[in-house]
CSV table of C-alpha atoms in Angstrom, one decimal:
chain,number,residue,atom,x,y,z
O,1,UNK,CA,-129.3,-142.2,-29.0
O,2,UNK,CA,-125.6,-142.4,-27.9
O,3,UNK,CA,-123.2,-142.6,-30.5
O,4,UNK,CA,-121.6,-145.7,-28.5
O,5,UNK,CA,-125.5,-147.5,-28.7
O,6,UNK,CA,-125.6,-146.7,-32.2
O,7,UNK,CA,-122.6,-148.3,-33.3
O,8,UNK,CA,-123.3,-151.8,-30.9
O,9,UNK,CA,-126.7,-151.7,-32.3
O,10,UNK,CA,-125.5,-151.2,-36.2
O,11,UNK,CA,-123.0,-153.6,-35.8
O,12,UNK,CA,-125.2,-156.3,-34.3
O,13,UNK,CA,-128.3,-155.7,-37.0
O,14,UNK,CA,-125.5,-156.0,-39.9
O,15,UNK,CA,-123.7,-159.4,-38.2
O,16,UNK,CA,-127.5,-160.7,-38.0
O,17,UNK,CA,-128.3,-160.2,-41.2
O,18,UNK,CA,-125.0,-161.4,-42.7
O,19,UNK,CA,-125.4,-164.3,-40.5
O,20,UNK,CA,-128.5,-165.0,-39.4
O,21,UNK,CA,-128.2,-168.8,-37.8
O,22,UNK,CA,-125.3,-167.7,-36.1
O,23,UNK,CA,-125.9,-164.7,-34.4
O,24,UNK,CA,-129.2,-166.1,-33.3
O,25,UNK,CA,-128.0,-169.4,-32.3
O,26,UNK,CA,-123.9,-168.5,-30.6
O,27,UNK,CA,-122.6,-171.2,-28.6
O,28,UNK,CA,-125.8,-173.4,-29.2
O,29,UNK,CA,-124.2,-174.7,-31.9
O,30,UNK,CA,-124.3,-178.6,-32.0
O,31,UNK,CA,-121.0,-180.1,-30.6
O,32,UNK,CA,-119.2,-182.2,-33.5
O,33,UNK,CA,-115.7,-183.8,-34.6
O,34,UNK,CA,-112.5,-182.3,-35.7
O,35,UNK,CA,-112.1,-182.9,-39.2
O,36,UNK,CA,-109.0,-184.9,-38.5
O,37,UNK,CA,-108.3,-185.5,-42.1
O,38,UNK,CA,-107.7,-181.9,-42.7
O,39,UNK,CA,-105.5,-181.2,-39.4
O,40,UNK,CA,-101.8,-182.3,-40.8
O,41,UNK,CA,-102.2,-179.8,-43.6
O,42,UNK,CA,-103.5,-177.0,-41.6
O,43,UNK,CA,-100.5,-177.3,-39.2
O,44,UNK,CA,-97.9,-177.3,-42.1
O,45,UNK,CA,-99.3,-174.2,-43.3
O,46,UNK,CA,-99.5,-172.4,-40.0
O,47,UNK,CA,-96.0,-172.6,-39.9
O,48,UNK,CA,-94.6,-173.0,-43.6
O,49,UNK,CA,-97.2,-169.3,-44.0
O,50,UNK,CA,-97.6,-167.7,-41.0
O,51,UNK,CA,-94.9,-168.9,-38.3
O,52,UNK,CA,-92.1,-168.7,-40.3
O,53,UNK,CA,-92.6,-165.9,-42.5
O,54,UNK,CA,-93.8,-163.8,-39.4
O,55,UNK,CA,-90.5,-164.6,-37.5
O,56,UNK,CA,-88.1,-164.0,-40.6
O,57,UNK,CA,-90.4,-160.5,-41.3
O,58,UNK,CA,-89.9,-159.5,-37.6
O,59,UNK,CA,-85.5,-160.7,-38.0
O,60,UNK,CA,-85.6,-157.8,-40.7
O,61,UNK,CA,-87.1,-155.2,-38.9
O,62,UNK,CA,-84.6,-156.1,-35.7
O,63,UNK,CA,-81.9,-155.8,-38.3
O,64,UNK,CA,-83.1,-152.4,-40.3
O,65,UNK,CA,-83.9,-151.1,-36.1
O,66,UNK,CA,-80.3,-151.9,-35.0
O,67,UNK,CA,-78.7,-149.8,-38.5
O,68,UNK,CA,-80.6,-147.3,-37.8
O,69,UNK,CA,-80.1,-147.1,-34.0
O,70,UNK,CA,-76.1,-146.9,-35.3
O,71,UNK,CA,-76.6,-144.0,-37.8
O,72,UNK,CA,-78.4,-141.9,-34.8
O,73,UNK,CA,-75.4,-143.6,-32.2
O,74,UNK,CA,-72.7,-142.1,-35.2
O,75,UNK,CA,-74.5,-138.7,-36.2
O,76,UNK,CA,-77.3,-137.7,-33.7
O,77,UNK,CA,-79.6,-135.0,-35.6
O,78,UNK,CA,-83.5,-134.7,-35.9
O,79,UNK,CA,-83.0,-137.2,-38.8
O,80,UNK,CA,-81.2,-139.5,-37.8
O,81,UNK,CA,-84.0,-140.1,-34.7
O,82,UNK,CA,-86.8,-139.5,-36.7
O,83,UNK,CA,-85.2,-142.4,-38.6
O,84,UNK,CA,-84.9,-144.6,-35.7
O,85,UNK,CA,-88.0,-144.0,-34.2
O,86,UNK,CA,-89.9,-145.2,-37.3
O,87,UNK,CA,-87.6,-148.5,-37.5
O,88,UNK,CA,-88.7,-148.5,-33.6
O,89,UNK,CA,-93.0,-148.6,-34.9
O,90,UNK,CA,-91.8,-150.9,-37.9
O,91,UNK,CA,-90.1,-153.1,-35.5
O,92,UNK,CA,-93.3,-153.1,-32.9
O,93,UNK,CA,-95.8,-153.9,-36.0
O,94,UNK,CA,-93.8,-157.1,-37.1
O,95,UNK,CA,-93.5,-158.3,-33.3
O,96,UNK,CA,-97.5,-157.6,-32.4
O,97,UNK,CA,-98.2,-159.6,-35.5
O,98,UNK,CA,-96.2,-163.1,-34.4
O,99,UNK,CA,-96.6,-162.4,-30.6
O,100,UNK,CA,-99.1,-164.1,-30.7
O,101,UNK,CA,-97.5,-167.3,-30.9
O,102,UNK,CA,-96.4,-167.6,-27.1
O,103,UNK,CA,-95.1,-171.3,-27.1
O,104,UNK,CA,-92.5,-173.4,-27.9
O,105,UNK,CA,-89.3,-171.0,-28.3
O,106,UNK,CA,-90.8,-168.3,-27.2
O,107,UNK,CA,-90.9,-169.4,-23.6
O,108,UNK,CA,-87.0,-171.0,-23.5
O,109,UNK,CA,-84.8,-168.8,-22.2
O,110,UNK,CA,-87.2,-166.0,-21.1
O,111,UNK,CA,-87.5,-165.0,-24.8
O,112,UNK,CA,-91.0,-163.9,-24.8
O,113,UNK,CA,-90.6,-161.6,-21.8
O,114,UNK,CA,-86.7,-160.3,-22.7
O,115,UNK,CA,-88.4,-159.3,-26.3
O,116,UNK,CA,-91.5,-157.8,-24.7
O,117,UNK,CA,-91.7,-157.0,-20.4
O,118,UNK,CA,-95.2,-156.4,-20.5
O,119,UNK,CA,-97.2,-155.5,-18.2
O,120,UNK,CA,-95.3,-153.5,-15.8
O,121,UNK,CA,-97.8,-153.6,-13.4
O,122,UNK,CA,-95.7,-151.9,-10.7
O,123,UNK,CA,-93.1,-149.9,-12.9
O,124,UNK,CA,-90.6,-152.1,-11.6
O,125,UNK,CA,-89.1,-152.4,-15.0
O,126,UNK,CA,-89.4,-149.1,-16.2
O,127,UNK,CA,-87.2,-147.8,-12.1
O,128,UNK,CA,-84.8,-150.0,-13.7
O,129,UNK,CA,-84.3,-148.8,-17.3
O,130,UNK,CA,-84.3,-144.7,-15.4
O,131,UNK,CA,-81.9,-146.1,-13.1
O,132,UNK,CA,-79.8,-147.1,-16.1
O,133,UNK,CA,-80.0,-144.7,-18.0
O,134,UNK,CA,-79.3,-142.3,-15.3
O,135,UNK,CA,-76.2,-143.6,-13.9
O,136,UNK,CA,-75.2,-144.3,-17.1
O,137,UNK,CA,-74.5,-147.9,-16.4
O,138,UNK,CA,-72.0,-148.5,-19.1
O,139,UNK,CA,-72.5,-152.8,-18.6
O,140,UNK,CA,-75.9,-152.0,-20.2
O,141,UNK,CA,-74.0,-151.1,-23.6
O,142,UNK,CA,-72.7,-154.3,-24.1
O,143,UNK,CA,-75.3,-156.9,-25.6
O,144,UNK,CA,-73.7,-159.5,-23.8
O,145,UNK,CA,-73.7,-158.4,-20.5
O,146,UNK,CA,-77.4,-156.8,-21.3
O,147,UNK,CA,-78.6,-160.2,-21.8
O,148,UNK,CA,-77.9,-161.2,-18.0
O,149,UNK,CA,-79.7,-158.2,-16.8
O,150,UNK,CA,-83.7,-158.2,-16.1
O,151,UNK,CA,-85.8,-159.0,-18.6
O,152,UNK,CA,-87.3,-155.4,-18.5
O,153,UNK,CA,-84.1,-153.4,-19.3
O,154,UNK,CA,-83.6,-155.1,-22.8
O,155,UNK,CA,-86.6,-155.1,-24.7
O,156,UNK,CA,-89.2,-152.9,-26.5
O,157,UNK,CA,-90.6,-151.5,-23.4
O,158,UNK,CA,-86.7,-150.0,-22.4
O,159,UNK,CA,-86.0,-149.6,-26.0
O,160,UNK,CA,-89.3,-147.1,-26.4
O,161,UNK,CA,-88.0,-145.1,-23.0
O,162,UNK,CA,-84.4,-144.7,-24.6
O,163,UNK,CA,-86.1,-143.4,-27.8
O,164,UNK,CA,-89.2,-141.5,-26.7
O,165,UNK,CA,-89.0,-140.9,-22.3
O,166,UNK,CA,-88.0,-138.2,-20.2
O,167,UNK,CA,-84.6,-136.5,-21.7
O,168,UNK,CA,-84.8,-138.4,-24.9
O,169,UNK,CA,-84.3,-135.0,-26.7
O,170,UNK,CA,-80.4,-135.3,-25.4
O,171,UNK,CA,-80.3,-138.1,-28.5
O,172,UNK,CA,-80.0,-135.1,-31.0
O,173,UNK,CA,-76.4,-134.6,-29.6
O,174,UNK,CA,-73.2,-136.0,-28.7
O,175,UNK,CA,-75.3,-135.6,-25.1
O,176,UNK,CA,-77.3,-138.7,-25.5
O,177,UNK,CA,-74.0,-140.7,-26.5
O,178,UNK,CA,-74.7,-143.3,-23.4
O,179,UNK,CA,-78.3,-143.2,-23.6
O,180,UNK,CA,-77.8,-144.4,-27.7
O,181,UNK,CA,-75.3,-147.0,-26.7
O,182,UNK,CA,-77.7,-148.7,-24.6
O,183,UNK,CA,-80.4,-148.3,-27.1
O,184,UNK,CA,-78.3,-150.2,-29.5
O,185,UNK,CA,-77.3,-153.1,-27.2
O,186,UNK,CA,-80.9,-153.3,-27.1
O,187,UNK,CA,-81.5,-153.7,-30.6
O,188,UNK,CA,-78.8,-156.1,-31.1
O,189,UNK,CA,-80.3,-158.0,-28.2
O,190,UNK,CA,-83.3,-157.6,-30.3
O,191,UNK,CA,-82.2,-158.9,-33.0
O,192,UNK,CA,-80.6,-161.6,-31.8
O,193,UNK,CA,-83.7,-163.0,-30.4
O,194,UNK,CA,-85.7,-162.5,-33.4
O,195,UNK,CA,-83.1,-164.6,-34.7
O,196,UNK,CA,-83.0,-167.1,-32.4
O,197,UNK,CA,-86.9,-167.5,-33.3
O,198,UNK,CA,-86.4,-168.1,-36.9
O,199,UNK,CA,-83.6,-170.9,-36.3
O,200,UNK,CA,-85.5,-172.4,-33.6
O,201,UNK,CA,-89.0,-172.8,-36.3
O,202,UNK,CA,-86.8,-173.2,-38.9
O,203,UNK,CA,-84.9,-176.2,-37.6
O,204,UNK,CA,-86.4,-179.6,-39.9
O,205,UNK,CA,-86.0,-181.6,-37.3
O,206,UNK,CA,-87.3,-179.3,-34.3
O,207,UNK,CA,-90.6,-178.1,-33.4
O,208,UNK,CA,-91.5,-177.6,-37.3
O,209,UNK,CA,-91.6,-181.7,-37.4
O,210,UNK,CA,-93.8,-181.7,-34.2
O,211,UNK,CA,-96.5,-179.9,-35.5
O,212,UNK,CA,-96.7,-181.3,-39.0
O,213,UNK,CA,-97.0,-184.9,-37.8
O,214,UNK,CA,-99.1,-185.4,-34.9
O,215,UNK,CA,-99.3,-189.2,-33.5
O,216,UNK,CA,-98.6,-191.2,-30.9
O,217,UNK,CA,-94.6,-190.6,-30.2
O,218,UNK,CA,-94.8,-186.8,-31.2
O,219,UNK,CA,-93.7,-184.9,-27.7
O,220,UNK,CA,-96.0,-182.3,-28.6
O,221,UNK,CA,-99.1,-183.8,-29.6
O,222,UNK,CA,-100.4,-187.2,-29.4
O,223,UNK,CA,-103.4,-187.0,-32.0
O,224,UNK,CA,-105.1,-184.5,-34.3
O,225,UNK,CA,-107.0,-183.1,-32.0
O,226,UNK,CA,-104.5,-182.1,-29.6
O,227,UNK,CA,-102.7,-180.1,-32.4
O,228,UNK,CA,-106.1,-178.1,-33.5
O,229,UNK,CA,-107.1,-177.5,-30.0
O,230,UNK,CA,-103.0,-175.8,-29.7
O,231,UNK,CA,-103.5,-173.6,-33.1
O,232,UNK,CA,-107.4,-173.0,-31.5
O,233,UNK,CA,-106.0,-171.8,-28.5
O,234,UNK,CA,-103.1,-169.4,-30.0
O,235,UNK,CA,-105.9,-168.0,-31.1
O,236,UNK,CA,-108.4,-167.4,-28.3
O,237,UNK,CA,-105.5,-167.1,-26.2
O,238,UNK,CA,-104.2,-163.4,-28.7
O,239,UNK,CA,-108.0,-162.5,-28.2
O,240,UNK,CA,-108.1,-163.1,-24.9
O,241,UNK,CA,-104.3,-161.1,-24.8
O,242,UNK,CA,-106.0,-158.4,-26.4
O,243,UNK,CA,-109.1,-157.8,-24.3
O,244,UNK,CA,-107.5,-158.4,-21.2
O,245,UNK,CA,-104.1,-157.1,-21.4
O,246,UNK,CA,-103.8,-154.3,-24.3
O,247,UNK,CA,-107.1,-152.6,-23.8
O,248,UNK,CA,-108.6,-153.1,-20.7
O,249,UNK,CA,-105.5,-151.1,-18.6
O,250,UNK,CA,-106.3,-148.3,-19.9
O,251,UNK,CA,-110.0,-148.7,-21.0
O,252,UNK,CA,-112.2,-150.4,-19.1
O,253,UNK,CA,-115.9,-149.2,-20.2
O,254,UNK,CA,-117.4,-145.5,-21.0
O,255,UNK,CA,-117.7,-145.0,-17.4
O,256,UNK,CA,-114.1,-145.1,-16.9
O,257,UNK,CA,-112.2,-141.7,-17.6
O,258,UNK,CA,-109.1,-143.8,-19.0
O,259,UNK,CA,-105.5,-144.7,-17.3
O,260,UNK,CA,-103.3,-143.7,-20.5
O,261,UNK,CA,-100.1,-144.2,-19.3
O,262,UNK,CA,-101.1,-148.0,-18.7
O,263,UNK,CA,-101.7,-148.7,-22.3
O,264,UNK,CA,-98.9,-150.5,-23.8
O,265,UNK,CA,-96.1,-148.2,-26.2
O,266,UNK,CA,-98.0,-144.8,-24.9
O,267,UNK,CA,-94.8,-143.3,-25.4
O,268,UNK,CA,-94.3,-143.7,-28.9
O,269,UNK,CA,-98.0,-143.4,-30.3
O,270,UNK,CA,-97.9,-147.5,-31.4
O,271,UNK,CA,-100.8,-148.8,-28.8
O,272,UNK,CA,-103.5,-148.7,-31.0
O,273,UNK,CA,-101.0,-150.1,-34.3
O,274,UNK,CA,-100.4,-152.4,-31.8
O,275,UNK,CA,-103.3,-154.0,-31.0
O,276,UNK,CA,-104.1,-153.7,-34.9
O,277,UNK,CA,-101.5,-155.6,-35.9
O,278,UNK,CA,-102.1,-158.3,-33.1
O,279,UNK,CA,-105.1,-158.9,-34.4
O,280,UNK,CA,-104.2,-159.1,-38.2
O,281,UNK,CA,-101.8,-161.2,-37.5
O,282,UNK,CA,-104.1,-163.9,-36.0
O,283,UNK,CA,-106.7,-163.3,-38.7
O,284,UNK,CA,-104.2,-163.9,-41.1
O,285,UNK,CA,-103.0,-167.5,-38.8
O,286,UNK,CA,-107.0,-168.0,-39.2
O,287,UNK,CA,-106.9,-167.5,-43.4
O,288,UNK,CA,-103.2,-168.9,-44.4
O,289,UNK,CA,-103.4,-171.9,-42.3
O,290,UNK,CA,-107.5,-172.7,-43.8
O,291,UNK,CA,-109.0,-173.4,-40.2
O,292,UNK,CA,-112.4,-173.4,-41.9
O,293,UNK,CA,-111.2,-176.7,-43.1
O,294,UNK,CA,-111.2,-178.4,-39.6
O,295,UNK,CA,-115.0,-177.9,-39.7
O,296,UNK,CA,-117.8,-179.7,-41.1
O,297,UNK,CA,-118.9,-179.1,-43.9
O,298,UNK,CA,-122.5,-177.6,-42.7
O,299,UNK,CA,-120.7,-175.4,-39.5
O,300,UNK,CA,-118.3,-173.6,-42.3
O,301,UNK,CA,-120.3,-170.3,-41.7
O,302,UNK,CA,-118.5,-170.6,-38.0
O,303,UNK,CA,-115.8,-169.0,-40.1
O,304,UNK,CA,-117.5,-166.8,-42.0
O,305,UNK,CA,-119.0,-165.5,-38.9
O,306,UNK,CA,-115.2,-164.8,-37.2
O,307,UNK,CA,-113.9,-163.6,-40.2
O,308,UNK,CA,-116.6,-160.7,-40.2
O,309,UNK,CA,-115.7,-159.9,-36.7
O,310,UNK,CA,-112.0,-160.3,-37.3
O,311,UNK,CA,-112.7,-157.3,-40.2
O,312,UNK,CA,-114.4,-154.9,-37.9
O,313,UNK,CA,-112.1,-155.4,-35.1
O,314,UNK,CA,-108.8,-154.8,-36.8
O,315,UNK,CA,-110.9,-151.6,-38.6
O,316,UNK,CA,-111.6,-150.0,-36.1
O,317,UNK,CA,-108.7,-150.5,-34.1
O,318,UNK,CA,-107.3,-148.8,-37.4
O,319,UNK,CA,-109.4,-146.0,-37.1
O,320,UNK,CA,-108.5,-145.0,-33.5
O,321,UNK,CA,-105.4,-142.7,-33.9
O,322,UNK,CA,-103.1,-140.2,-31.9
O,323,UNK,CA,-101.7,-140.5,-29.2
O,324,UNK,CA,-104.4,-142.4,-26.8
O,325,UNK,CA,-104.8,-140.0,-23.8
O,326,UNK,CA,-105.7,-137.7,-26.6
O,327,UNK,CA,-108.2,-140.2,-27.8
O,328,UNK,CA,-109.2,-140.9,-24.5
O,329,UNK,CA,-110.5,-137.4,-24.4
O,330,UNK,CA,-112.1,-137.6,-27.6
O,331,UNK,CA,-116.0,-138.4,-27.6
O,332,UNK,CA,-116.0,-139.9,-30.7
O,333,UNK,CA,-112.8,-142.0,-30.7
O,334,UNK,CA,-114.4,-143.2,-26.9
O,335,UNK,CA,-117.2,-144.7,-28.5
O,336,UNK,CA,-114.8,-146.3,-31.0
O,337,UNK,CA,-113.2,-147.9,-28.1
O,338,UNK,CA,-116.4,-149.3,-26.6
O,339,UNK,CA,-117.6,-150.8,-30.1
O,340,UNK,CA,-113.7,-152.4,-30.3
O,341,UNK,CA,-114.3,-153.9,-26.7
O,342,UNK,CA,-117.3,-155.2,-27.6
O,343,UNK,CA,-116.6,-157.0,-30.9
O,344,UNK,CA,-113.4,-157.9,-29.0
O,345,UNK,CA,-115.6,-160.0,-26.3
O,346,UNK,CA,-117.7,-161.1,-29.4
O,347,UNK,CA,-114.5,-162.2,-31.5
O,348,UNK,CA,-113.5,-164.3,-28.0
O,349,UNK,CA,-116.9,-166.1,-27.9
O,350,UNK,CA,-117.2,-167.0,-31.5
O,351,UNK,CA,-113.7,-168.8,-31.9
O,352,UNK,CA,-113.4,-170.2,-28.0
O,353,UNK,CA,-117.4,-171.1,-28.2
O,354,UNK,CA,-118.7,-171.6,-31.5
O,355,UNK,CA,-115.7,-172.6,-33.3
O,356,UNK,CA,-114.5,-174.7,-30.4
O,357,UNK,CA,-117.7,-176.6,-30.3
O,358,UNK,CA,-118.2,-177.2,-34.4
O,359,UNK,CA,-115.0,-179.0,-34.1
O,360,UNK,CA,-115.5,-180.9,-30.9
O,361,UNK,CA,-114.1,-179.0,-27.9
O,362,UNK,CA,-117.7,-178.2,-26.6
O,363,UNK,CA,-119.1,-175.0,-26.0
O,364,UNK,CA,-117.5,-173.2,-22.1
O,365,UNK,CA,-113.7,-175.2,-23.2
O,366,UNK,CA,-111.5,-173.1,-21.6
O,367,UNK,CA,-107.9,-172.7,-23.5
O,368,UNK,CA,-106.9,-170.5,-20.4
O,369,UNK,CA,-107.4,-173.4,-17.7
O,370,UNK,CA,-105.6,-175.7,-20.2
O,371,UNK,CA,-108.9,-178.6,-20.1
């Protein structure tokens, strides 16, 4: 038997046994009522333990990115970019982990996409960033005027090229002085949009206040149930995120010999961290913020059920390392990748179906059509 069969198969005999009534019953599950009493609560601590705390974790890895951008910027050796390559993965970690949060601030002022221009479906941002860099467009060294520049020149994606593309060796030497400039307008920029995060959750009387006290004047949500089915959908949304956009570019089933250079942060070795960390974080939205508590009392194996998948996803995606045309190429690492896409599909259907409908939504609501 394949390796790839054996691991769907072990996986779905172990989530049977561990759960029994809901692998054999999935999206048959009864349709029931938010456990509005339980909804306030839940929202608080989404942001008071996750939102916040993500946000102020990613503001001082922006911070420790742009120091050490400025140490290679002041004395470029192999140390000083080894240095700033690994505030580059720390940085990446803390941003896959409270990406996932695509609302509110995040989509004022383009921040989402100035922080992150992905995907570049047609390398129109990454012409751009080689342009810069090549004609060493001195503007692109100042944060300020960086800002007004497209979206794809000042984020992770150009930050990764400046660090990790073709002729990023010049950075050992007083050669890649204009090439470390811009680097560090981009972490500035960085840094001050992490910022700009953190105020903007932070703020008592901002969008903090609108999710911790749902009712009828709140501008954000008019009842209970419209704030559970907005944390719901963060996360089947980061599932669907996952699946759609972080692994199937470049792997799309065992039939498919792979499109590396799709996958997101190929350069630097951070696509599988990546999509680790995205899913961590919303595993940990899942635990800090007790969702189980919005169901009834006899669906609460719902969450035992996506908390078992959330495990095995964010394991294996963990065990999956290298570069990834390398583990493209690898036979075992290939089957890794087809048992992650499938308990990434599964993961999707058990909050967006069965969790959904033990809380009232209905099995087939669609988060992505917005009913």
């Amino acid at each position: 038997m394949p390796r790839t069969h054996t691991l769907t198969l072990a996986f779905a005999l172990t989530l049977t046994a561990v759960f029994p009534a809901v692998a054999q019953e999935g999206s048959a599950l009864s349709p029931r009522v938010v456990n509005e009493a339980a909804v306030p609560a839940v929202m608080a601590k989404a942001v008071d333990d996750f939102i916040i705390p993500g946000y102020r974790n990613l503001t001082e890895k922006t911070a420790a990115a742009t120091q050490a951008t400025a140490k290679l910027c002041a004395a470029p050796s192999q140390a000083t970019v080894d240095g700033a390559r690994v505030a580059f993965s720390e940085m990446v970690g803390a941003w896959s982990a409270i990406e996932v949060v695509r609302l509110g601030p995040a989509l004022e002022q383009n921040r989402f996409e100035r922080f992150l221009f992905y995907p570049d479906r047609k390398s129109t941002g990454l012409k751009q960033v080689q342009a810069i860099v090549s004609k060493h467009d001195e503007s692109a060294t100042d944060e300020a005027k960086l800002k007004g520049k497209s979206v794809a020149a000042q984020g992770l994606g150009a930050l990764e090229y400046v660090l990790y593309g073709t002729g990023a060796e010049s950075l050992l030497n007083k050669d890649g002085d204009f090439r470390c400039r811009y680097g560090l307008a981009i972490t500035k920029n960085l840094d001050t949009i992490a910022n700009e995060f953190l105020a903007a959750w932070q703020k008592p009387d901002g969008i903090q206040a609108a999710w911790k006290h749902p009712g009828p004047d709140n501008p954000e949500f008019r009842d209970n149930r419209e704030a559970a089915t907005e944390l719901l959908g963060i996360l089947v949304h980061g599932v669907e995120t996952v699946k759609d956009q972080r692994l199937k570019p470049f792997y799309e089933s065992k039939d498919d010999k792979g499109h590396p250079k799709l996958a997101i942060y190929w350069r630097s070795g951070n696509t599988m961290p990546s999509i680790a960390a995205n899913v961590r974080g919303l595993k940990t939205l899942f635990d800090v913020a007790d969702m189980q508590s919005l169901l009834p009392e006899d669906s609460r194996s719902v969450a035992g059920s996506a908390d078992f998948v959330f495990k095995s996803v964010i394991g294996m995606a963990g065990n999956i390392d290298g570069p990834i045309d390398q583990a493209l190429e690898d036979k075992d690492k290939r089957a890794k990748l087809a048992f992650l896409s499938l308990n990434t599909n599964d993961l999707l259907d058990r909050l967006n179906k069965d969790f959904g409908g033990a809380i009232g939504l209905g099995a087939g609501f669609s988060f992505a059509d917005g009913d």
